[in-house]
mmCIF file of C-alpha atoms in Angstrom:
data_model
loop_
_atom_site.group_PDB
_atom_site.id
_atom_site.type_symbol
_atom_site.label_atom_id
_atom_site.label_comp_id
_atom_site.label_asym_id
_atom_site.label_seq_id
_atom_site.Cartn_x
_atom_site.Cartn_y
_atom_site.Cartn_z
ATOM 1 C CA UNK Z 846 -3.959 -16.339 -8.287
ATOM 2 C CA UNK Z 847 -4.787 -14.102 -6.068
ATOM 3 C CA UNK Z 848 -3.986 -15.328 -2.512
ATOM 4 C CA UNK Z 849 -4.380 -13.907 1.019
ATOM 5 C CA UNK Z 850 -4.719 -17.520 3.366
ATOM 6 C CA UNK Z 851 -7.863 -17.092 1.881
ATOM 7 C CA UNK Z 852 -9.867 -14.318 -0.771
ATOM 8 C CA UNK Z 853 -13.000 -15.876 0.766
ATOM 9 C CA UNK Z 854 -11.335 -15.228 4.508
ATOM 10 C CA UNK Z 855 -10.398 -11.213 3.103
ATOM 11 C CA UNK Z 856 -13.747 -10.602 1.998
ATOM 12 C CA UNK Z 857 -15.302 -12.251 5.134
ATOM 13 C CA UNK Z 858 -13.890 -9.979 7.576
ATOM 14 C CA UNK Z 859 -13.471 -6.996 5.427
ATOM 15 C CA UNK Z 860 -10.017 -6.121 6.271
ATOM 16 C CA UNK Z 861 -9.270 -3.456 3.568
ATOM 17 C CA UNK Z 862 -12.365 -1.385 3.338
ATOM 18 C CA UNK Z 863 -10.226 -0.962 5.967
ATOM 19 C CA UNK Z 864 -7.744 1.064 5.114
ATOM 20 C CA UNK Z 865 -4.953 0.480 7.544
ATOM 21 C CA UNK Z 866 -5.606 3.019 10.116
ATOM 22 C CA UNK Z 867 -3.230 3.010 12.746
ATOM 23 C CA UNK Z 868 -4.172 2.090 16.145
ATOM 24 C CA UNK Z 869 -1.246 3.878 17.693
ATOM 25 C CA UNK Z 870 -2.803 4.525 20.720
ATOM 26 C CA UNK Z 871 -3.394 1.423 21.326
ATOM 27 C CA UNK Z 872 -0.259 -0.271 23.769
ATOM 28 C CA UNK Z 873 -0.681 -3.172 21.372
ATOM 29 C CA UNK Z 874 0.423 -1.225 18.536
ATOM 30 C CA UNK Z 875 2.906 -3.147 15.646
ATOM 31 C CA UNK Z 876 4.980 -2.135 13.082
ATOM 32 C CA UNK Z 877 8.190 -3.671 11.027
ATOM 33 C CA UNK Z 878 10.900 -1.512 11.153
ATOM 34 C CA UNK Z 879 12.979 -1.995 7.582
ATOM 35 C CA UNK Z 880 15.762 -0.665 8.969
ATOM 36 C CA UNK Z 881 16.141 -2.907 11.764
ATOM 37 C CA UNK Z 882 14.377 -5.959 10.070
ATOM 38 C CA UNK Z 883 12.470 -6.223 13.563
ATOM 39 C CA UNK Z 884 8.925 -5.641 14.945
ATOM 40 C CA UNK Z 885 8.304 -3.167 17.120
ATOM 41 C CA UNK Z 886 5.939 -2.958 19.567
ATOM 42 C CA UNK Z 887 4.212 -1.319 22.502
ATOM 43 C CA UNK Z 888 3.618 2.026 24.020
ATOM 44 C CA UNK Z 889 6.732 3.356 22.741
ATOM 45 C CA UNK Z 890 4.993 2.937 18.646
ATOM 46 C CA UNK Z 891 3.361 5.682 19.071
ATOM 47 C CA UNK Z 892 6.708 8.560 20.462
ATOM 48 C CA UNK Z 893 8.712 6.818 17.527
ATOM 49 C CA UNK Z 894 5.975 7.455 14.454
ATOM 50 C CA UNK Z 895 5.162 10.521 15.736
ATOM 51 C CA UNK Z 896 8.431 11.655 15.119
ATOM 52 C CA UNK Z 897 9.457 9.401 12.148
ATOM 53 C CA UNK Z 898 11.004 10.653 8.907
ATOM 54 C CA UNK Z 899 10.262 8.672 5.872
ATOM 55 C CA UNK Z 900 13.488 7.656 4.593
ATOM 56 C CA UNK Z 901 14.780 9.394 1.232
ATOM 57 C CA UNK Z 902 14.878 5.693 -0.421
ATOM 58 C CA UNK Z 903 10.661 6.356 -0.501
ATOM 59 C CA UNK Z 904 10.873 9.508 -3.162
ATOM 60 C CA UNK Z 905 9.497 8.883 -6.329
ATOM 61 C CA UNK Z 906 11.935 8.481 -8.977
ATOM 62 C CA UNK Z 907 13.294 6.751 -12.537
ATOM 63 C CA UNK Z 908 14.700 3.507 -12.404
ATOM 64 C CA UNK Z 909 15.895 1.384 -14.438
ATOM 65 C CA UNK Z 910 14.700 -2.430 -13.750
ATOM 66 C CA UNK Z 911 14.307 -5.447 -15.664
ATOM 67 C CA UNK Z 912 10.945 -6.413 -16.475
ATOM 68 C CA UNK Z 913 8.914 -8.144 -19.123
ATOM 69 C CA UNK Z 914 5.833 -6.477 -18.118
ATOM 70 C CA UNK Z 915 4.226 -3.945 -20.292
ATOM 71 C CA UNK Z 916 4.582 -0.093 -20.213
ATOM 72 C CA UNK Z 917 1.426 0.494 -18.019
ATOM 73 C CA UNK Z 918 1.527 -2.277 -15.945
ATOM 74 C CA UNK Z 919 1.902 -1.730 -11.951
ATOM 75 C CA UNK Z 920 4.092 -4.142 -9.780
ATOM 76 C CA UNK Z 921 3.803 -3.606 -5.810
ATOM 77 C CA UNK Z 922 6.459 -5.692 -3.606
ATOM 78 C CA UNK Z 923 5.475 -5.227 -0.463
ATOM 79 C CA UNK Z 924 8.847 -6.710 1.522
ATOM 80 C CA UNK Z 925 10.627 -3.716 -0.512
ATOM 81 C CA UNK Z 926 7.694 -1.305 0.220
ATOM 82 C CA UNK Z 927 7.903 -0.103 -3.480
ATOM 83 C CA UNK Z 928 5.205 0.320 -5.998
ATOM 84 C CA UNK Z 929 6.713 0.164 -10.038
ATOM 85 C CA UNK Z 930 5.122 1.722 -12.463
ATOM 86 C CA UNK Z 931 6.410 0.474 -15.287
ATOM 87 C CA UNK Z 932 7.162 3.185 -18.480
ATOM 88 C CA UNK Z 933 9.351 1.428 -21.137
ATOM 89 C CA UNK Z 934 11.373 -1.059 -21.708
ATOM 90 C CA UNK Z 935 13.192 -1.956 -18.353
ATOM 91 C CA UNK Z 936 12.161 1.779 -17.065
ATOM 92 C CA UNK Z 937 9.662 2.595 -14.272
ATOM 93 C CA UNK Z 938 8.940 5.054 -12.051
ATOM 94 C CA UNK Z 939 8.949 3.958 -8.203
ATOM 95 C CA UNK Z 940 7.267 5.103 -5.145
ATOM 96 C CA UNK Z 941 7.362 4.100 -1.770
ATOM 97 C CA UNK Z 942 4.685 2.828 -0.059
ATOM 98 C CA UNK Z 943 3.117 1.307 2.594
ATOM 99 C CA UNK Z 944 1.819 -2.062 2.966
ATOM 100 C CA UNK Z 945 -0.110 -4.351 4.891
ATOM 101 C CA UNK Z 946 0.580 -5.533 8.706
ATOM 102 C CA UNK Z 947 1.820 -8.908 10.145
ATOM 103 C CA UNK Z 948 -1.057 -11.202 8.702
ATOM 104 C CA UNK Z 949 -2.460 -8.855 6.245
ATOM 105 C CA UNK Z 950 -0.035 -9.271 3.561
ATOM 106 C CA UNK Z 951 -1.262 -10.746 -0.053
ATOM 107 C CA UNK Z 952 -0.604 -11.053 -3.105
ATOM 108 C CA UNK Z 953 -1.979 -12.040 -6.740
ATOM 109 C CA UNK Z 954 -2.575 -10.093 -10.208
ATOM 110 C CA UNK Z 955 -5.561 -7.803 -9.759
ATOM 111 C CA UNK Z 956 -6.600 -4.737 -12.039
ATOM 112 C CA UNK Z 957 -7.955 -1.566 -11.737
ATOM 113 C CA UNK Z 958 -11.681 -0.773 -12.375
ATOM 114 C CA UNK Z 959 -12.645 2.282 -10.261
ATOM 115 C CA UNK Z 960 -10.659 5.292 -9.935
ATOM 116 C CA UNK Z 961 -11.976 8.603 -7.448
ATOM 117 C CA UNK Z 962 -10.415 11.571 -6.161
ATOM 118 C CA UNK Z 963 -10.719 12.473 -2.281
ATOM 119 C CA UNK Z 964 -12.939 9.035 -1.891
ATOM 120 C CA UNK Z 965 -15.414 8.659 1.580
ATOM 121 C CA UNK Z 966 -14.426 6.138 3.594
ATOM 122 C CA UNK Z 967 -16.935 3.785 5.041
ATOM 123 C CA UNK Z 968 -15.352 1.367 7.256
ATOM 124 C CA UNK Z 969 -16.704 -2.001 6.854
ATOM 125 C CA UNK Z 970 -19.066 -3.640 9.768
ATOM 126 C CA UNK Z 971 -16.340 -5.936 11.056
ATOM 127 C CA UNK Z 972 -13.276 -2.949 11.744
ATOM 128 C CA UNK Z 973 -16.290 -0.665 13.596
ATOM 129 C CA UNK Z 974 -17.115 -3.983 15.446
ATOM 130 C CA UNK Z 975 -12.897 -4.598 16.282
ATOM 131 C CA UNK Z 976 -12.265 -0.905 17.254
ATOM 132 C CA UNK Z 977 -15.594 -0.681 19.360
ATOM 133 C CA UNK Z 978 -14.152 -3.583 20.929
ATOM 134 C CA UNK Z 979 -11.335 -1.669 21.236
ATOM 135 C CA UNK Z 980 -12.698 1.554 22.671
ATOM 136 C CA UNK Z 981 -12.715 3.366 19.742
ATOM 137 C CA UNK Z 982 -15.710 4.439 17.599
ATOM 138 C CA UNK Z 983 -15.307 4.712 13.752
ATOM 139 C CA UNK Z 984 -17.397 6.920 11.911
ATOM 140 C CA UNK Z 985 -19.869 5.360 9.826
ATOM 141 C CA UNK Z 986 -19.263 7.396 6.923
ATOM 142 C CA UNK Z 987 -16.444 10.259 6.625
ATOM 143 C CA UNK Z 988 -16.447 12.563 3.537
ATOM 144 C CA UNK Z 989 -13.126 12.915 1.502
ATOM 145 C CA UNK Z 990 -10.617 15.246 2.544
ATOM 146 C CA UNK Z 991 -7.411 15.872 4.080
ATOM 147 C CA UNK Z 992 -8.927 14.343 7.289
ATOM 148 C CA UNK Z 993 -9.588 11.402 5.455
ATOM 149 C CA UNK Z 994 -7.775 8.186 5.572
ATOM 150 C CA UNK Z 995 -8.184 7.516 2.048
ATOM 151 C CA UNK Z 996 -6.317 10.617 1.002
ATOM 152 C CA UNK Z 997 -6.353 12.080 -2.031
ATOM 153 C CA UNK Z 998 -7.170 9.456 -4.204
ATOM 154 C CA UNK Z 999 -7.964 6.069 -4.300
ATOM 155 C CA UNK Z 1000 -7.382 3.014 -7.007
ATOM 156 C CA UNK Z 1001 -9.894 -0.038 -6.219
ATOM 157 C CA UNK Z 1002 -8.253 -3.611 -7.165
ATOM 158 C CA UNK Z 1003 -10.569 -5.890 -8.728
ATOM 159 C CA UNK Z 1004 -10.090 -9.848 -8.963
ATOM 160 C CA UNK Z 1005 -11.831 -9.843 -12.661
ATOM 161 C CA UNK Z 1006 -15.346 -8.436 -11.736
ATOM 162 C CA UNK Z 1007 -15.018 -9.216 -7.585
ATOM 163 C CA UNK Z 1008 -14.149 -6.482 -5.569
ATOM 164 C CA UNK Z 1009 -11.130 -7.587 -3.330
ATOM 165 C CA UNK Z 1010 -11.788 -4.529 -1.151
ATOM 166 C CA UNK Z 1011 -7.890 -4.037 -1.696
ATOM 167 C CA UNK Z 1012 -7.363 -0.201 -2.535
ATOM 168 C CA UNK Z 1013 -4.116 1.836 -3.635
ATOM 169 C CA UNK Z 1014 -4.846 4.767 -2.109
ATOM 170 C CA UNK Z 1015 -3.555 8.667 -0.094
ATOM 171 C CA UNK Z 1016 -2.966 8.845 2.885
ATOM 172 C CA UNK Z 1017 -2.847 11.398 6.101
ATOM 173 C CA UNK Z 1018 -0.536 9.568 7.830
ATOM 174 C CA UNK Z 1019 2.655 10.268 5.177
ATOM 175 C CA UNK Z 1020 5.433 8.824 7.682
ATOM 176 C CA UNK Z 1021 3.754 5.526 7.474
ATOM 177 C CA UNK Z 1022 5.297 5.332 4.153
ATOM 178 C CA UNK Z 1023 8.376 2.357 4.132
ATOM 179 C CA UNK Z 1024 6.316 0.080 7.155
ATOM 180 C CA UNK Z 1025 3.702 -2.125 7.728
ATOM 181 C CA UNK Z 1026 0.831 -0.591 9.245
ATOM 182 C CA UNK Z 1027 -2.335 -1.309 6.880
ATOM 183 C CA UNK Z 1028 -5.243 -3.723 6.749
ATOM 184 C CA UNK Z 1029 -4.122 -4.788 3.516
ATOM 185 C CA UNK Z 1030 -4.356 -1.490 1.423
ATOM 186 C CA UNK Z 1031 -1.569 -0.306 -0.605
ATOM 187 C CA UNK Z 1032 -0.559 3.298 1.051
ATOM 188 C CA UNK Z 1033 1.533 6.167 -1.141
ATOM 189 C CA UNK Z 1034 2.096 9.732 -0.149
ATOM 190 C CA UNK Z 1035 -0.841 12.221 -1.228
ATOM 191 C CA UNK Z 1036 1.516 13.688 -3.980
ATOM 192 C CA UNK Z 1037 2.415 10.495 -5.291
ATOM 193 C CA UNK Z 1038 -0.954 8.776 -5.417
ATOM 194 C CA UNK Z 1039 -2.133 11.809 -7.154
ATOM 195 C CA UNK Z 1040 0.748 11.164 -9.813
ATOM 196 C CA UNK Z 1041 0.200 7.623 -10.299
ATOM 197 C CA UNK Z 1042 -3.709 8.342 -10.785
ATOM 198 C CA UNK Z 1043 -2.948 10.368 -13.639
ATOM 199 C CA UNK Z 1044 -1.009 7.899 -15.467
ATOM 200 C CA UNK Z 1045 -3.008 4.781 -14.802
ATOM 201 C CA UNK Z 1046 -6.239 3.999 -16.972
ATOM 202 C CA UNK Z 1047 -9.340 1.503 -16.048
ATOM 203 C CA UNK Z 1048 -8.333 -1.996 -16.888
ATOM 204 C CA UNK Z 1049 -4.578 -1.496 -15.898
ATOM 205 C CA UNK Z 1050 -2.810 -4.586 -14.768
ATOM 206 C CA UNK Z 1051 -1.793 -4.478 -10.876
ATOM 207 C CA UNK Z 1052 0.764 -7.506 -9.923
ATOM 208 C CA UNK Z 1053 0.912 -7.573 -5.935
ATOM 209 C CA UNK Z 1054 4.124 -9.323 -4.872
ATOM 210 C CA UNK Z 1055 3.522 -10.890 -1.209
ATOM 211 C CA UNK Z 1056 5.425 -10.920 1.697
ATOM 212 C CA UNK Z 1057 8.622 -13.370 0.819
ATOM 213 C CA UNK Z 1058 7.446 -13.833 -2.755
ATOM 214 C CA UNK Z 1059 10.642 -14.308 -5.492
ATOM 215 C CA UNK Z 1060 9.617 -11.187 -7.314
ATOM 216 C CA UNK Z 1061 12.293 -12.113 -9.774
ATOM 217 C CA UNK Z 1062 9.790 -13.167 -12.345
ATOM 218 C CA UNK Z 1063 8.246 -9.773 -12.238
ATOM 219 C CA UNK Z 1064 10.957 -7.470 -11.521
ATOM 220 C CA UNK Z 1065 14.562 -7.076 -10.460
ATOM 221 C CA UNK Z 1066 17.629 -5.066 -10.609
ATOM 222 C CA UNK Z 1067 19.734 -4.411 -13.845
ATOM 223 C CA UNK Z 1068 22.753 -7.150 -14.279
ATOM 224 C CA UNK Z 1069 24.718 -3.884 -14.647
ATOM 225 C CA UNK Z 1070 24.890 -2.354 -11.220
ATOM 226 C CA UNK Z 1071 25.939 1.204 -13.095
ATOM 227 C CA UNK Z 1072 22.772 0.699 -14.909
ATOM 228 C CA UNK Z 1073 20.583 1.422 -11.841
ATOM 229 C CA UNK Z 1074 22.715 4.225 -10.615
ATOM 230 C CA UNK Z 1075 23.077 6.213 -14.252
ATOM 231 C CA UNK Z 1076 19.252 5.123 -15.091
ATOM 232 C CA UNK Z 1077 17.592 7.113 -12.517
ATOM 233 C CA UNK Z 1078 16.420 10.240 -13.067
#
């Protein structure tokens, strides 16, 4: 079931369309720092992602997990800011990611039904609204490209035949990768999001683990310890 306080409330104010762009000009700008377990805050957001480097734990690799979802499935827990993409039997390949803000955070079974390369981004009504109120003016429409927020790709999530507005998608801000920054959107690097999109087909199961979920019943380590560490590739 996919949950959000509300799907109704998501769709209502449009909050992925959305894309996560980062205010960071903005003195009120937020993020959850992993390493400290903290939220930061404040003028000093912006000096500190400026000159952030997205921890190694964030490169794609092979793991080995334990699973009973299928080869092809997709498993996103956002507290761990990994995205699984399961290959075999207890094997996936993970990628970091980036996930959605304080009170953005979701979670449900969803599936892909759209796939583009470079997408346009049209921010929704409501975020031009919220940044105008803001003193800052969205574009109404921006091409794809490098300069887009969307990056290189983008995956759209679909609750059976409802857009959630809930994308997997690029992005141009790569050390956002590992934090909470987004409107909801699931963020990977450009090179990584161009991987998954390769491997993933129309139809493919998406299971969004929210913030403090159990993801136990979707995915955790190996009993063997040894088997994580000699399982990667």
């Amino acid at each position: 079931m996919l949950t959000r306080r509300s799907f109704v409330t998501a769709l209502a104010v449009g909050t992925v369309l959305g894309t996560g762009m980062l205010n960071s000009t903005n003195a009120e700008a937020r993020y959850f720092d992993s390493t400290t377990r903290t939220w930061v805050e404040g003028e000093p957001v912006k000096r500190r992602l400026d000159q952030r480097k997205v921890p190694s734990k964030f490169k794609r690799r092979n793991v080995t997990v334990r699973t009973s979802q299928q080869p092809g499935t997709v498993i996103i827990h956002t507290d761990e800011k990994f995205l699984y993409y399961v290959t075999g039997r207890n094997k996936a390949i993970r990628y970091g990611v980036g996930v959605g803000r304080e009170g953005f955070g979701w979670n449900g079974e969803v599936a892909i039904r759209r796939k583009t390369e470079w997408p346009v981004w049209i921010p929704p009504r409501e975020m031009i609204q919220r940044e105008r109120e803001q003193g800052r003016e969205l574009p109404a429409r921006m091409e794809g490209g490098p300069e887009n927020p969307l990056g290189a790709r983008a995956l759209y999530l679909y609750k059976g035949n409802r857009d959630t507005l809930y994308r997997i998608h690029g992005t141009n801000q790569p050390w956002s990768i590992g934090l909470n920054l987004s409107s909801g959107c699931i963020r990977m690097m450009n090179k990584d999001v161009e991987d998954l999109y390769e491997r993933v087909d129309i139809g493919t199961k998406v299971i969004v683990i929210g913030p403090g979920e159990d993801p136990s019943p979707y995915i955790s380590a190996p009993r063997n310890p040894l088997a994580a560490i000699f399982g990667n590739g």
